[in-house]
Every structure is written in C-alpha cells, then in structure tokens.
XYZ file of C-alpha atoms in Angstrom:
737
model
C -61.574 -32.878 -30.855
C -58.664 -32.976 -33.304
C -56.836 -30.096 -31.657
C -57.397 -31.495 -28.196
C -56.228 -34.960 -29.320
C -53.167 -33.492 -30.893
C -52.451 -31.496 -27.750
C -52.911 -34.628 -25.597
C -50.853 -36.892 -27.851
C -48.110 -34.476 -28.884
C -47.794 -32.368 -25.757
C -49.447 -33.708 -22.645
C -48.518 -37.401 -22.959
C -44.841 -36.776 -23.780
C -44.662 -34.196 -21.010
C -46.161 -36.622 -18.499
C -43.756 -39.364 -19.628
C -40.868 -36.971 -19.547
C -42.000 -35.733 -16.133
C -42.111 -39.304 -14.803
C -38.650 -40.070 -16.196
C -37.340 -36.780 -14.865
C -38.905 -37.503 -11.501
C -37.200 -40.903 -11.364
C -33.869 -39.585 -12.602
C -34.121 -36.579 -10.332
C -34.775 -38.884 -7.414
C -31.600 -40.827 -8.178
C -29.606 -37.669 -8.723
C -31.002 -36.177 -5.554
C -29.951 -39.266 -3.594
C -26.477 -38.924 -5.028
C -26.449 -35.151 -4.484
C -27.676 -35.510 -0.916
C -24.993 -38.092 -0.234
C -22.290 -35.822 -1.711
C -23.706 -32.803 0.136
C -23.789 -34.779 3.365
C -20.201 -35.914 2.718
C -19.045 -32.279 2.435
C -21.138 -31.297 5.443
C -19.682 -34.144 7.490
C -16.128 -33.222 6.528
C -16.798 -29.553 7.309
C -18.440 -30.440 10.620
C -15.540 -32.686 11.624
C -12.972 -30.106 10.562
C -14.842 -27.393 12.481
C -15.178 -29.551 15.590
C -11.527 -30.626 15.502
C -10.404 -27.048 14.908
C -12.493 -25.834 17.840
C -11.000 -28.526 20.067
C -7.447 -27.670 18.991
C -8.052 -23.932 19.429
C -9.580 -24.466 22.873
C -6.670 -26.697 23.956
C -4.177 -24.200 22.511
C -5.863 -21.327 24.363
C -5.753 -23.326 27.589
C -2.046 -24.100 27.160
C -1.295 -20.449 26.330
C -3.193 -19.293 29.414
C -1.244 -21.783 31.534
C 2.073 -20.527 30.095
C 1.070 -16.929 30.877
C 0.314 -17.915 34.480
C 3.671 -19.723 34.634
C 5.442 -16.420 33.822
C 3.780 -14.564 36.709
C 5.948 -13.017 39.417
C 4.835 -15.297 42.345
C 5.818 -18.484 40.464
C 9.104 -17.065 39.134
C 10.252 -16.387 42.708
C 9.585 -20.032 43.757
C 8.362 -18.756 47.120
C 5.658 -21.137 48.345
C 4.329 -18.477 50.729
C 3.385 -16.382 47.691
C 2.582 -19.232 45.316
C -0.175 -20.923 47.331
C -2.366 -17.779 47.708
C -1.861 -17.030 44.010
C -2.948 -20.580 43.051
C -6.057 -20.328 45.223
C -6.956 -16.974 43.665
C -6.588 -18.450 40.188
C -8.797 -21.412 41.088
C -11.509 -19.065 42.343
C -11.306 -16.786 39.299
C -10.887 -19.390 36.531
C -13.902 -20.985 34.847
C -11.679 -23.048 32.573
C -9.381 -24.765 35.080
C -10.541 -26.758 38.079
C -7.315 -26.705 40.094
C -3.647 -25.587 40.030
C -0.578 -27.041 41.704
C 3.076 -25.901 41.751
C 5.781 -28.570 41.837
C 9.300 -27.370 42.858
C 12.248 -28.465 40.757
C 13.650 -30.986 43.305
C 10.291 -32.800 43.336
C 9.808 -32.675 39.569
C 10.508 -35.957 37.783
C 9.578 -34.567 34.372
C 6.973 -32.334 32.846
C 5.438 -32.490 29.376
C 3.261 -29.605 28.302
C 0.282 -31.867 27.453
C -0.846 -35.240 28.800
C -3.425 -36.599 26.267
C -5.041 -38.939 28.804
C -8.193 -37.452 30.315
C -9.449 -38.515 33.733
C -12.317 -38.081 36.182
C -11.537 -35.522 38.874
C -11.650 -37.001 42.358
C -12.678 -33.629 43.790
C -15.605 -32.742 41.511
C -16.298 -35.930 39.562
C -15.993 -33.940 36.306
C -14.022 -34.922 33.229
C -10.671 -33.087 33.256
C -7.433 -33.051 31.234
C -4.106 -32.668 33.103
C -1.818 -29.954 31.688
C 1.730 -29.119 32.740
C 4.153 -26.329 31.837
C 7.642 -25.499 33.227
C 8.244 -22.382 35.346
C 11.412 -20.268 34.945
C 12.861 -17.504 37.085
C 13.750 -14.089 35.538
C 17.216 -15.421 34.598
C 15.769 -18.277 32.566
C 16.470 -21.107 35.018
C 13.742 -23.654 35.627
C 12.462 -23.540 39.218
C 9.591 -25.998 38.919
C 6.404 -26.733 37.000
C 2.777 -25.556 37.064
C 0.169 -28.363 36.948
C -3.509 -27.696 36.141
C -6.694 -29.685 35.487
C -8.601 -28.390 32.448
C -12.392 -28.837 32.560
C -13.417 -30.745 29.420
C -17.220 -30.518 29.716
C -17.464 -26.899 28.564
C -14.659 -27.338 26.017
C -16.280 -30.408 24.408
C -19.732 -28.796 24.512
C -18.374 -25.743 22.685
C -16.628 -27.922 20.097
C -19.546 -30.230 19.185
C -22.669 -28.581 20.632
C -23.671 -26.623 17.510
C -21.641 -28.498 14.940
C -24.215 -31.062 13.800
C -27.478 -30.813 11.839
C -30.778 -32.292 12.990
C -30.560 -36.050 13.767
C -26.783 -36.004 13.217
C -24.631 -37.249 16.093
C -21.048 -36.436 17.096
C -18.760 -38.493 19.303
C -15.331 -37.563 20.715
C -13.005 -40.446 21.632
C -9.623 -40.235 23.331
C -6.465 -41.999 22.147
C -7.683 -45.253 23.810
C -11.082 -45.122 21.996
C -12.865 -44.183 25.217
C -15.914 -41.962 24.962
C -15.318 -38.342 26.033
C -18.502 -36.669 24.753
C -21.505 -37.237 22.482
C -22.902 -40.604 21.343
C -25.546 -42.241 19.171
C -28.403 -41.827 21.625
C -27.389 -44.869 23.671
C -26.629 -44.816 27.404
C -22.918 -44.472 28.145
C -20.365 -43.227 30.652
C -17.444 -40.910 30.042
C -14.006 -42.609 29.763
C -15.669 -45.977 29.130
C -15.102 -47.926 25.930
C -18.263 -48.854 23.989
C -19.441 -52.435 24.499
C -21.901 -54.682 22.672
C -24.296 -54.851 25.590
C -25.064 -51.170 26.228
C -23.793 -49.430 23.078
C -23.927 -51.886 20.153
C -24.435 -49.180 17.510
C -21.577 -46.986 18.773
C -19.310 -50.054 18.988
C -20.103 -51.086 15.413
C -19.492 -47.551 14.108
C -16.172 -47.229 15.985
C -14.897 -50.649 14.813
C -15.913 -50.056 11.182
C -14.263 -46.620 11.078
C -11.139 -47.993 12.788
C -10.773 -50.512 9.938
C -11.222 -47.662 7.398
C -9.166 -45.005 9.167
C -7.671 -43.646 5.927
C -11.060 -43.411 4.129
C -12.369 -39.858 3.646
C -15.826 -40.912 2.361
C -18.931 -41.606 4.396
C -19.158 -45.261 5.424
C -22.534 -47.046 5.329
C -22.933 -49.153 8.473
C -25.989 -51.388 9.097
C -26.639 -52.329 12.739
C -29.719 -54.286 13.866
C -31.954 -52.851 11.154
C -30.626 -49.299 11.550
C -28.347 -47.847 8.841
C -25.826 -45.129 9.724
C -23.594 -43.034 7.489
C -20.453 -42.173 9.473
C -17.098 -40.434 9.002
C -14.173 -40.013 11.436
C -11.356 -37.476 11.782
C -8.332 -38.035 14.003
C -6.625 -35.108 15.695
C -2.808 -35.421 15.569
C -2.584 -33.829 18.993
C -3.643 -35.009 21.574
C -4.582 -38.136 19.579
C -8.352 -37.771 19.960
C -10.907 -38.848 17.350
C -14.126 -37.061 16.302
C -16.879 -39.208 14.680
C -19.839 -37.869 12.683
C -22.868 -40.167 12.223
C -26.279 -39.627 10.556
C -29.177 -42.127 10.147
C -29.986 -43.061 6.565
C -33.647 -42.222 7.105
C -32.790 -38.657 8.016
C -30.327 -38.379 5.153
C -32.844 -39.287 2.400
C -36.000 -38.030 4.147
C -36.192 -34.933 2.007
C -35.721 -36.944 -1.199
C -38.595 -39.286 -0.259
C -40.901 -36.402 0.535
C -40.043 -34.662 -2.718
C -40.570 -37.907 -4.644
C -44.061 -38.367 -3.204
C -44.924 -34.764 -3.857
C -43.595 -35.082 -7.374
C -45.806 -38.070 -8.121
C -48.836 -36.252 -6.763
C -47.927 -33.114 -8.682
C -47.426 -35.132 -11.862
C -50.901 -36.585 -11.551
C -52.460 -33.206 -10.872
C -50.576 -31.746 -13.792
C -51.907 -34.462 -16.075
C -55.497 -33.667 -15.110
C -54.979 -29.953 -15.364
C -53.246 -30.360 -18.680
C -56.202 -32.177 -20.133
C -58.591 -29.544 -18.847
C -56.359 -26.739 -19.982
C -56.029 -28.190 -23.435
C -59.780 -28.164 -23.828
C -60.113 -24.603 -22.594
C -57.159 -23.524 -24.644
C -58.834 -24.715 -27.799
C -61.926 -22.647 -27.238
C -60.829 -19.565 -25.327
C -57.174 -18.855 -24.809
C -55.214 -19.800 -27.909
C -55.399 -16.529 -29.901
C -55.199 -14.079 -26.981
C -52.311 -16.042 -25.562
C -50.480 -15.874 -28.863
C -50.948 -12.098 -28.878
C -49.786 -11.967 -25.290
C -46.781 -14.102 -26.177
C -45.860 -11.811 -29.044
C -46.044 -8.802 -26.722
C -43.910 -10.644 -24.199
C -41.335 -11.491 -26.848
C -41.166 -7.853 -27.931
C -40.766 -6.780 -24.313
C -38.032 -9.355 -23.750
C -36.271 -8.187 -26.886
C -35.970 -4.698 -25.379
C -39.100 -2.943 -26.681
C -40.255 -1.253 -23.492
C -43.348 0.104 -25.260
C -44.691 -3.367 -26.191
C -48.282 -3.904 -25.009
C -50.821 -6.736 -25.392
C -54.293 -5.937 -26.886
C -57.146 -6.028 -24.336
C -60.548 -7.239 -25.606
C -63.457 -8.141 -23.344
C -63.560 -8.702 -19.631
C -62.506 -12.349 -19.335
C -59.452 -13.725 -17.581
C -57.289 -13.519 -20.697
C -58.180 -9.847 -21.012
C -57.332 -9.334 -17.343
C -54.074 -11.204 -17.932
C -53.334 -8.938 -20.883
C -54.227 -5.896 -18.776
C -51.969 -7.176 -15.984
C -49.237 -7.771 -18.508
C -49.583 -4.202 -19.746
C -49.456 -2.897 -16.165
C -46.381 -5.060 -15.546
C -44.767 -3.750 -18.720
C -45.538 -0.170 -17.632
C -44.162 -0.834 -14.143
C -41.143 -2.514 -15.691
C -40.538 0.514 -17.889
C -40.845 2.822 -14.887
C -38.590 0.584 -12.835
C -36.053 0.468 -15.636
C -36.051 4.271 -15.852
C -35.573 4.519 -12.107
C -32.848 1.897 -12.221
C -31.137 3.773 -15.034
C -31.264 7.015 -13.024
C -29.880 5.276 -9.933
C -27.371 3.376 -12.062
C -26.067 6.553 -13.667
C -26.067 8.680 -10.482
C -24.734 6.077 -8.036
C -21.341 7.348 -6.685
C -19.787 3.875 -6.562
C -18.761 1.803 -9.615
C -21.546 -0.527 -10.868
C -21.300 -3.000 -13.755
C -23.652 -5.398 -15.549
C -21.896 -8.331 -17.203
C -23.059 -11.355 -19.159
C -22.962 -14.522 -17.072
C -22.016 -16.595 -20.121
C -18.745 -14.906 -21.140
C -18.246 -12.287 -18.398
C -18.189 -9.322 -20.795
C -19.636 -6.014 -19.628
C -22.978 -5.026 -21.160
C -23.314 -1.789 -19.189
C -21.205 0.268 -16.758
C -22.034 3.444 -14.864
C -19.980 6.675 -15.071
C -18.407 6.018 -11.650
C -16.830 2.797 -12.971
C -15.523 4.520 -16.089
C -14.095 7.382 -14.006
C -12.422 5.015 -11.516
C -10.663 3.037 -14.265
C -9.893 6.075 -16.410
C -11.763 4.861 -19.532
C -14.986 5.779 -21.243
C -18.138 3.732 -20.682
C -18.262 2.743 -24.367
C -14.640 1.535 -24.212
C -15.449 -0.630 -21.163
C -18.545 -2.301 -22.688
C -17.635 -5.561 -24.404
C -14.522 -6.170 -22.283
C -14.233 -8.523 -19.302
C -12.850 -8.024 -15.755
C -9.614 -9.825 -16.660
C -8.702 -7.047 -19.097
C -9.022 -4.450 -16.307
C -7.047 -6.508 -13.783
C -10.103 -7.073 -11.544
C -9.672 -10.859 -11.931
C -6.304 -12.558 -12.330
C -7.122 -14.859 -15.269
C -9.971 -16.515 -17.140
C -9.719 -19.639 -14.960
C -10.389 -17.504 -11.891
C -13.273 -15.805 -13.709
C -14.836 -19.190 -14.533
C -14.308 -20.372 -10.939
C -16.081 -17.270 -9.640
C -18.884 -17.946 -12.136
C -19.360 -21.452 -10.743
C -19.407 -20.140 -7.198
C -21.851 -17.421 -8.205
C -24.114 -19.989 -9.854
C -24.169 -22.071 -6.665
C -24.714 -19.317 -4.097
C -26.240 -16.555 -6.194
C -23.848 -13.965 -4.809
C -20.179 -13.354 -4.040
C -19.109 -11.595 -0.854
C -17.026 -8.442 -0.902
C -13.524 -9.118 -2.213
C -10.494 -6.813 -2.107
C -8.996 -6.131 -5.560
C -5.749 -4.285 -6.360
C -5.315 -3.076 -9.928
C -4.354 0.032 -11.941
C -6.374 2.549 -13.902
C -5.690 3.459 -17.508
C -3.048 6.004 -16.415
C -1.149 3.419 -14.351
C -2.215 4.781 -10.950
C -2.834 2.164 -8.244
C -6.494 1.394 -7.573
C -7.994 -0.506 -4.603
C -11.598 -1.744 -4.815
C -13.893 -3.903 -2.715
C -16.028 -5.873 -5.159
C -19.271 -7.801 -4.492
C -21.428 -9.526 -7.115
C -24.955 -10.902 -7.443
C -26.561 -13.095 -10.109
C -29.792 -11.684 -11.566
C -32.141 -13.035 -14.200
C -32.793 -16.584 -15.410
C -31.766 -18.826 -18.240
C -29.434 -17.686 -20.970
C -30.110 -13.996 -20.264
C -28.650 -14.027 -16.762
C -26.538 -11.036 -15.786
C -23.986 -10.409 -13.071
C -24.556 -7.195 -11.115
C -21.340 -6.038 -9.447
C -20.947 -3.086 -7.084
C -17.523 -1.775 -6.072
C -16.252 0.716 -3.523
C -13.093 2.705 -4.224
C -10.895 2.471 -1.100
C -7.680 3.719 -2.698
C -7.486 6.728 -0.370
C -8.096 4.468 2.633
C -5.309 2.110 1.537
C -2.987 5.060 0.953
C -3.705 6.362 4.447
C -3.171 2.866 5.887
C 0.181 2.593 4.095
C 1.199 6.006 5.390
C 0.148 4.997 8.899
C 2.150 1.757 8.671
C 5.171 3.653 7.366
C 4.783 6.218 10.144
C 4.566 3.475 12.757
C 7.608 1.698 11.304
C 9.533 4.981 11.241
C 8.530 5.732 14.834
C 9.533 2.215 15.953
C 12.853 2.387 14.071
C 13.575 5.846 15.489
C 12.647 4.653 18.984
C 14.836 1.517 18.744
C 17.844 3.310 17.218
C 17.716 6.374 19.492
C 21.033 6.794 21.395
C 19.157 8.016 24.485
C 17.690 5.348 26.839
C 13.920 5.509 26.344
C 10.700 3.668 27.160
C 7.189 3.911 25.711
C 3.955 2.903 27.424
C 0.692 2.613 25.367
C -2.102 3.469 27.793
C -4.724 0.675 27.974
C -8.076 1.245 29.667
C -8.881 -1.116 32.500
C -5.579 -3.022 32.443
C -1.947 -2.657 33.421
C -0.169 -0.787 30.639
C 2.886 -2.604 29.201
C 6.169 -0.739 28.746
C 8.597 -1.272 25.857
C 12.279 -0.306 26.144
C 14.758 0.566 23.373
C 18.215 -0.934 22.895
C 19.993 2.102 24.403
C 18.030 1.545 27.652
C 19.121 -2.106 27.828
C 22.757 -1.103 27.264
C 22.634 1.774 29.747
C 21.071 -0.180 32.615
C 22.649 -3.592 31.991
C 19.532 -5.678 31.376
C 19.530 -8.503 28.820
C 17.935 -7.313 25.545
C 14.245 -8.185 25.501
C 14.149 -9.390 29.123
C 11.969 -6.469 30.256
C 9.904 -6.128 27.063
C 6.265 -5.388 27.884
C 6.950 -5.141 31.622
C 6.243 -1.891 33.516
C 9.046 -0.427 35.624
C 7.192 -1.332 38.824
C 7.512 -5.039 38.060
C 11.331 -5.194 38.435
C 12.115 -2.502 41.077
C 13.528 0.031 38.609
C 12.719 3.156 40.654
C 14.533 3.362 43.995
C 11.987 5.823 45.401
C 8.401 4.877 44.462
C 7.186 8.282 45.661
C 9.496 9.997 43.188
C 7.960 7.909 40.395
C 4.480 8.901 41.552
C 5.465 12.598 41.543
C 6.791 12.149 37.983
C 3.486 10.540 36.916
C 1.457 13.286 38.640
C 3.406 15.979 36.799
C 2.825 14.137 33.499
C -0.926 13.963 34.216
C -1.083 17.661 35.122
C 1.054 19.174 32.341
C 1.215 16.341 29.725
C 4.995 16.465 30.064
C 7.808 16.420 32.619
C 11.341 17.671 31.943
C 14.701 16.754 33.544
C 13.450 15.440 36.865
C 16.226 14.107 39.090
C 15.617 10.491 40.144
C 17.528 7.507 41.508
C 17.190 4.428 39.247
C 18.442 0.932 39.858
C 20.938 -0.749 37.495
C 20.642 -4.455 36.666
C 23.693 -5.156 38.868
C 21.921 -3.524 41.830
C 23.841 -0.260 41.792
C 21.943 3.046 42.025
C 22.363 5.606 39.235
C 21.545 9.310 39.291
C 19.382 10.069 36.249
C 17.430 12.867 34.597
C 13.952 11.560 33.681
C 11.802 13.347 31.089
C 8.453 12.334 29.610
C 5.692 13.479 27.283
C 2.288 12.269 26.113
C 2.280 11.494 22.364
C -0.366 10.115 20.009
C 0.691 6.992 18.026
C -1.975 5.859 15.525
C -4.737 7.226 17.728
C -3.422 5.555 20.879
C -2.362 7.658 23.870
C 1.278 6.757 24.598
C 3.729 7.955 27.238
C 7.276 8.427 25.904
C 9.972 8.752 28.597
C 13.772 9.158 28.525
C 16.256 8.121 31.238
C 19.610 9.959 31.030
C 22.329 8.646 33.364
C 24.001 11.739 34.885
C 25.970 9.934 37.600
C 29.308 10.685 35.951
C 28.208 14.218 35.090
C 27.292 14.949 38.717
C 30.580 13.439 39.906
C 32.547 15.678 37.532
C 30.491 18.713 38.619
C 31.305 17.969 42.278
C 34.975 17.626 41.449
C 34.891 20.927 39.537
C 33.252 22.645 42.500
C 35.939 21.278 44.814
C 38.595 22.314 42.327
C 37.215 25.873 42.149
C 37.268 26.079 45.946
C 41.056 25.392 46.009
C 41.794 27.452 42.905
C 42.816 30.705 44.705
C 45.373 28.930 46.876
C 46.781 27.223 43.846
C 46.947 30.567 41.941
C 48.933 32.238 44.784
C 51.248 29.248 44.938
C 51.713 29.302 41.164
C 52.391 33.105 41.247
C 55.228 32.671 43.767
C 56.573 29.769 41.758
C 56.512 31.887 38.573
C 58.396 34.746 40.263
C 61.101 32.329 41.403
C 61.262 30.830 37.932
C 61.577 34.323 36.389
C 64.606 35.106 38.559
C 66.212 31.842 37.575
C 65.457 32.581 33.922
C 67.110 36.026 34.185
C 70.249 34.465 35.592
C 70.214 31.796 32.921
C 69.718 34.479 30.241
C 72.879 36.348 31.295
C 74.829 33.089 31.234
C 73.428 32.333 27.787
C 74.416 35.750 26.444
C 78.009 35.221 27.614
C 78.011 31.752 26.110
C 76.616 33.198 22.896
C 79.547 35.607 22.553
C 81.973 32.747 23.101
C 80.126 30.579 20.615
C 80.209 33.334 17.976
C 83.958 33.725 18.392
C 84.480 29.978 18.310
C 82.239 29.675 15.282
C 84.244 32.325 13.435
C 87.461 30.459 14.078
C 85.869 27.195 13.021
C 84.457 28.839 9.888
C 87.914 30.243 9.045
C 89.439 26.788 9.439
C 86.755 25.258 7.298
C 87.272 28.010 4.703
C 91.018 27.395 4.545
C 90.472 23.668 4.283
C 87.903 24.199 1.544
C 90.249 26.502 -0.396
C 93.025 23.986 -0.087
C 90.771 21.180 -1.206
C 89.420 23.121 -4.167
C 92.908 24.261 -5.308
C 94.441 20.839 -4.765
C 92.719 19.296 -7.783
C 93.721 21.806 -10.532
C 97.203 22.371 -9.068
C 97.696 18.615 -8.698
C 96.666 18.148 -12.311
C 99.094 20.893 -13.364
C 101.942 19.238 -11.382
C 101.056 15.894 -12.930
C 101.135 17.403 -16.452
C 104.476 19.124 -15.691
C 106.096 15.894 -14.451
C 104.594 14.049 -17.382
C 106.052 16.608 -19.846
C 109.471 16.357 -18.177
C 109.404 12.568 -18.509
C 108.251 12.781 -22.118
C 111.013 15.271 -22.818
C 113.644 12.915 -21.457
C 112.257 10.080 -23.533
C 112.234 12.287 -26.607
C 115.858 13.379 -26.027
C 116.969 9.769 -25.672
C 115.083 8.861 -28.872
C 116.651 11.868 -30.666
C 120.156 10.779 -29.650
C 119.499 7.306 -31.039
C 118.027 8.642 -34.222
C 114.744 10.438 -34.458
C 111.865 8.735 -36.207
C 108.799 10.388 -37.628
C 106.377 8.328 -35.534
C 108.219 9.130 -32.335
C 108.173 12.842 -33.194
C 104.465 12.726 -33.980
C 103.637 10.968 -30.672
C 105.753 13.483 -28.736
C 104.011 16.433 -30.434
C 100.532 14.962 -29.796
C 101.302 14.333 -26.119
C 102.867 17.794 -25.810
C 99.785 19.401 -27.346
C 97.362 17.536 -25.061
C 99.479 18.059 -21.935
C 99.737 21.796 -22.726
C 95.961 22.001 -23.060
C 95.459 20.147 -19.796
C 98.019 22.307 -18.032
C 96.396 25.466 -19.348
C 92.922 24.295 -18.244
C 94.104 23.305 -14.748
C 95.897 26.592 -14.186
C 92.872 28.485 -15.509
C 90.648 26.540 -13.079
C 93.025 27.461 -10.213
C 92.954 31.141 -11.264
C 89.123 31.017 -11.390
C 88.936 29.493 -7.886
C 91.287 32.128 -6.481
C 89.111 34.846 -8.070
C 85.975 33.236 -6.502
C 87.647 33.056 -3.097
C 88.451 36.732 -3.341
C 84.789 37.445 -4.094
C 83.778 35.369 -1.054
C 86.151 37.390 1.068
C 84.533 40.613 -0.177
C 80.890 39.536 0.505
C 80.437 36.343 2.494
C 76.656 36.788 2.654
C 76.138 36.214 -1.104
C 76.850 33.201 -3.240
C 77.545 33.497 -6.975
C 76.347 30.530 -9.035
C 78.646 29.313 -11.814
C 78.041 27.138 -14.840
C 80.572 24.368 -15.654
C 80.981 21.696 -18.340
C 80.789 18.290 -16.699
C 82.546 16.560 -19.612
C 85.397 19.016 -19.468
C 85.904 18.563 -15.722
C 85.840 14.776 -16.043
C 88.326 14.944 -18.947
C 90.667 17.189 -16.934
C 90.530 14.755 -14.049
C 90.995 11.585 -16.159
C 93.647 12.850 -18.609
C 96.582 12.735 -16.164
C 95.778 9.165 -15.228
C 95.682 8.268 -18.946
C 99.045 9.917 -19.509
C 100.511 7.845 -16.656
C 99.316 4.691 -18.328
C 100.725 5.768 -21.697
C 104.121 6.796 -20.309
C 105.829 3.401 -20.585
C 104.626 3.023 -24.174
C 106.339 6.281 -25.165
C-alpha cells in the first residue's frame, strides 16, 4: 500500500485540490471573460444594427434623389408627374406613397425629417423624406415627398443582430419606441411607462444617465437583472439599445461549474482506482510506452513500443505502434504533397515565427534556396511589415486558429515584384505548435490587372482628349444603356460639360429624325459598324446641324461598347453648295474676263509706246543731268587743292612783303630763320596741292575714257588733313611774322 498511498498523497490529493482551486478560479475568470465577451458582442451588435439602419436610410435617400432626377419631375408638368408617382407607388416595396410639391407651394424642404409617424392610410410606421427637384438647367421646380416604410427597414436592421435571449430596442430622438422591446407589451411611437413597461423604462432611464458610458450597465428591476448598452446614431438622432438577462449571460458558466464539480468527484474516484491498478499492472508497460512516445515525439519515426501479452496495455502498445506506423506513412505522404504542391507552403514555429520547413515552390517564388529560407521569419522576406504585426497576427491566430487569405506585396531576391495571397492555420499543441501557411502567386494576375487599368485609363484619356465629337455607350443587358460624351462633343453641340453624362441621346431630343437614328442602329447591328451616315442633329440652342455620324462596336475590358463620332459638316456642305454655284457661273465669268483682258492688252500696248518715248527723253535728260553733276563734282574736287595753292601763294606774298620790310629795317637772324621755315612749309604745301590737282585732272581724264569702270585709289588721311589745316595755321601765324 506504500505506492498507492504515495500516489494518493503526492499526486491525487494535490491534483484534486488544484482541480478545485482551478475550478473556482476558472469560474471567476469565465464570469469575467463572458462579461467581456458579451461587452464586445453587444458593441458589435449595436454597431452592426446602427450601420444597417444608416445604410438603409442612405439607400432610401439615394433612391429618392434618383427619382427626383427623372424626366417627368424635371418638367414640372403635373399631367406627367401624377401617373409617374402612381407607378412608383405600385412598383416600390420600400416607399408607401409619393407626392410632388411645386415650388410656389413649397415652404421649405429638408432631405430628412427624423420624426417618424403612423401612416393614416395604412396604419404602418413610416418616416417622411423630402428631396428638391431641379429642371435640366439646375433651377429648383419643386420637391418630392415620400413616406418610407420602417417596419421592413427596422426588421432588417435588428432581426438577426441579437443572440438568444438578447433584446434590441430602437428609439427615436424623443425616446419613443420604434421597434423591439424587452418582452413587454408596447405600442410603436409610445414612450415607455412604469405601468406597462417598467423594465424598458428603467433600462432607458439608466442608459440616458450614462449616455457616454461604453461598458455594459447592470440594471436590477423587480428581481430581474439586465445588462444593457446603448448606441446613439448621429443622424437621424435615433438610439439602439442592447439588453441581455443576467441569467442568460452566466448560464453557460453555471452549467460548466456544476459539470466541473461532478467531473472532479468522478476523477477523484477514478484516480484512486487507477492508482491501485497502476501499481499492479500498468506501471512498467506504460513507462515503456512513454519512452516510445518520447522517441516518436523527438522525431524518431521508427520508434515502437514492445508488445507482451494480450491485455489492455499490450493492445494500447499495439495501437500505439499502429498509430506510429500510420503517422510515418502520413508524414511520408505529407512530405510528398509538401514537396510537389505547386503553390508556396511554409511551416513556421509559433513561438518566434521562424521557418522550420519550406517547399520548393516557396523557394522558387522568392528566389532563394530552401536551406537559406529555413531559420528566417516572414518579416525578412517582406511578407509581414514588422515584428509587431507578426506578433499581432500570432495573437489573432491563437484566438481563431486560422487567418483568412491576405494580399501581400513584396519582392523576390532579384528585386522583381511579387504578389501573394497568404492564409495560415495553427497546428499542433503546446510548445511544439506550428503555423502552416499556404500562398498563391498572383503576380501575373496583378500585372494583367495593372495593364487593364492602364489600358482603360489610356482609352478614357484618348476618348476625352479626342478633337472629334464622340460618344460611347457600354451595352447593359436588361437595362437602358448610358451614354458618355467627350469634351469635344460638348463644345461642338453647345451643351454644358457633364450635363448629358450617362444620358442616352433619346433622353434630350438629340436626333431630329428618330427613324434615321434607328436606321443607323440597324446598320450597326448588321455590320458592326456604320460609316459617314448623313443625319440632322439638334444643337443645344435648338438649331439643326448637318452631321456625318459613324460608329463601331469595340470591346473595352470585356464589355461590348458602341463608339460613335458626330462630325458637324454644316459649314462644309454650305461651302460645297457655294462652290457648285460658283462653277455654274464660271464660264460666263471667264468670257467676261477674256474680253476685259483683251481691252487691257490694247491699253497696255498704247501705254508701252508712250513709255518708250518717255524713256528716250529720260535718257537724254539723265545724260545732261549727269554731265552737270560731273562738272560740279570736278569743280568741287579741284576747288580744295587749287584753293589751298592760292592760299599758300597769297601767304607767301604776304610773308615776302613782311620779310622785305624787316630787311629794310635791318635783318635779324631769327626773322630770317622764321621766313625760311615758313617758305619751306608753304612750298611743300603748294607742291602737294598742285600735285593733288594734277592727280584729279588725270583721274577725270580716265573717267572720260571709260565711265563704266571705277579705279580705287589709296590716300594718306594724315597728309590730306595736314594739307587742309596748314593754310588755316599760316593765317593765324601771319600777324606774328
């Protein structure tokens, strides 16, 4: 009994005590965890319900705005508006009624009235909505009023948003009940009261006092405890309340606690019995089995447990051996699949994220060897941004056991871009857990998508910048196909840019002859194209233009699209008509011009004879004028040197008289020297001037011999200036002598 006592005292008793303490602590932790889980669930439920309400209201407002842009309302013609409103009421499941209010009767229109009301016609809960109506020129012509049915909208928002026993309530801005409740009788658009809805009233008042609290509030009402949380919608001011009974919240914890106590008791009894059996039967075989298991866990796939006898332990050992054999076979199969799988697969340690094994597809995708990848983590390959993100993904993986497919953009070892979709799963238990990740290389798909986007952008840019007026119509099955116009079309036909975007040509009376448009469409359907068809198209100012219309079916990103061009040939046709009229009168004009030219030729002949006579006279006159100019030039050219010579001669005569007078009075050496110096300089000047005159006369003779040639002559500028200035200097010096 020593072994059994030791087992009971050292193993069973501490385990039972530890199990009881763990059961108690687990119960407390579970209460706390359930409360935190319910808090997150309540916040998510409220956010989902509020988002659904906002999306439904936004969809309703968008639908109302689309109806407000329809052609019957834009024309403000009541004869067309009333039938359209009745058709909408019959076809709409969302709106109960529509009404158009002309601008003179409109006091004001807001796009949303947050106050719900009970419809007098159907008795249903409705929400009034209003949106302004504008004509094609952007002027308001009235407003479109509609009653939105709230029953279906509220049912969609809160119908599937709560768990079992959880309750949702929707209140308007005045705290009146719109939908839901706490299981108490109530009426829509009635505030909760203490008589009929005491629990709802207590919950609403408590949450109103804690409107900024984001935690679940514990509210006790007449013996019933509720956990509640509220979320207010900024528009239209409604409030969504989530409430769950405390009994339902902790029901699972109570059940688990009771089961744990029962299990703990059963475990105690079984432990005592097992200890006794273990002492006699199972201790040694189990140790052998444990050793085999440890070897198998360490990676020895050939580890087997010894089988002796036919008892349960032997069967367990035999089962262990079969499991080990199956595990070895499974591992071989997994290795074959792992190696041959065409997509990248990795096995990484959950503790540090480092790869323990990668398949050849992963190594090929990243441009590295498998051995180089083992031991590195996803951050080093750019599959995860940083270690913080890797740890965050590890926490998420630990909670959910798997990570959904995630798009990753990185580069391989050669720097080429690489796009992967990556999904992960947690396998194993304890410290030996691994992360199995499978990736799909979608680089080619991303490249094709980028090329498609670039092609679409290029097509759109080419379409918008084309100088020819054009329109494109993507064909849509079962609906009216919208038409998009380029900027050249808006300029050519005078429409405001963007005013006709998405509108087919039939919606604004673009074609003058509808039959001509139908013939153009029929030709497009028959031949896939139509070239240079003559058509009359209407300008924005109402004028009619003659145009050449061409079209062709093209494929844009797999969508069948009609591309058409509209060339205004009004001016071209006008010029062609004028040219035709001009050609018709051309022969008469040619005959008239021929007679005119003959008359002009006779006049020119007469003028030519007069000009020849005048030319003879002009030549004679020019010769006389040239002779006069020549004489004047000769006189002018000879005047300078001869004048200088005369000046020197008169100067010498005066100096001679002065010298004679000085000689009579008694000649001095200085006077003689001055006279000789002046005589020498005057003689030189006289000789130069006369030489210049002789040279000019010789040149004039040469000119007389050949007037058609001119002989260039070099001269000394200093010498000419000295010859010209010397006489003036002698005049100034004359009194001094």
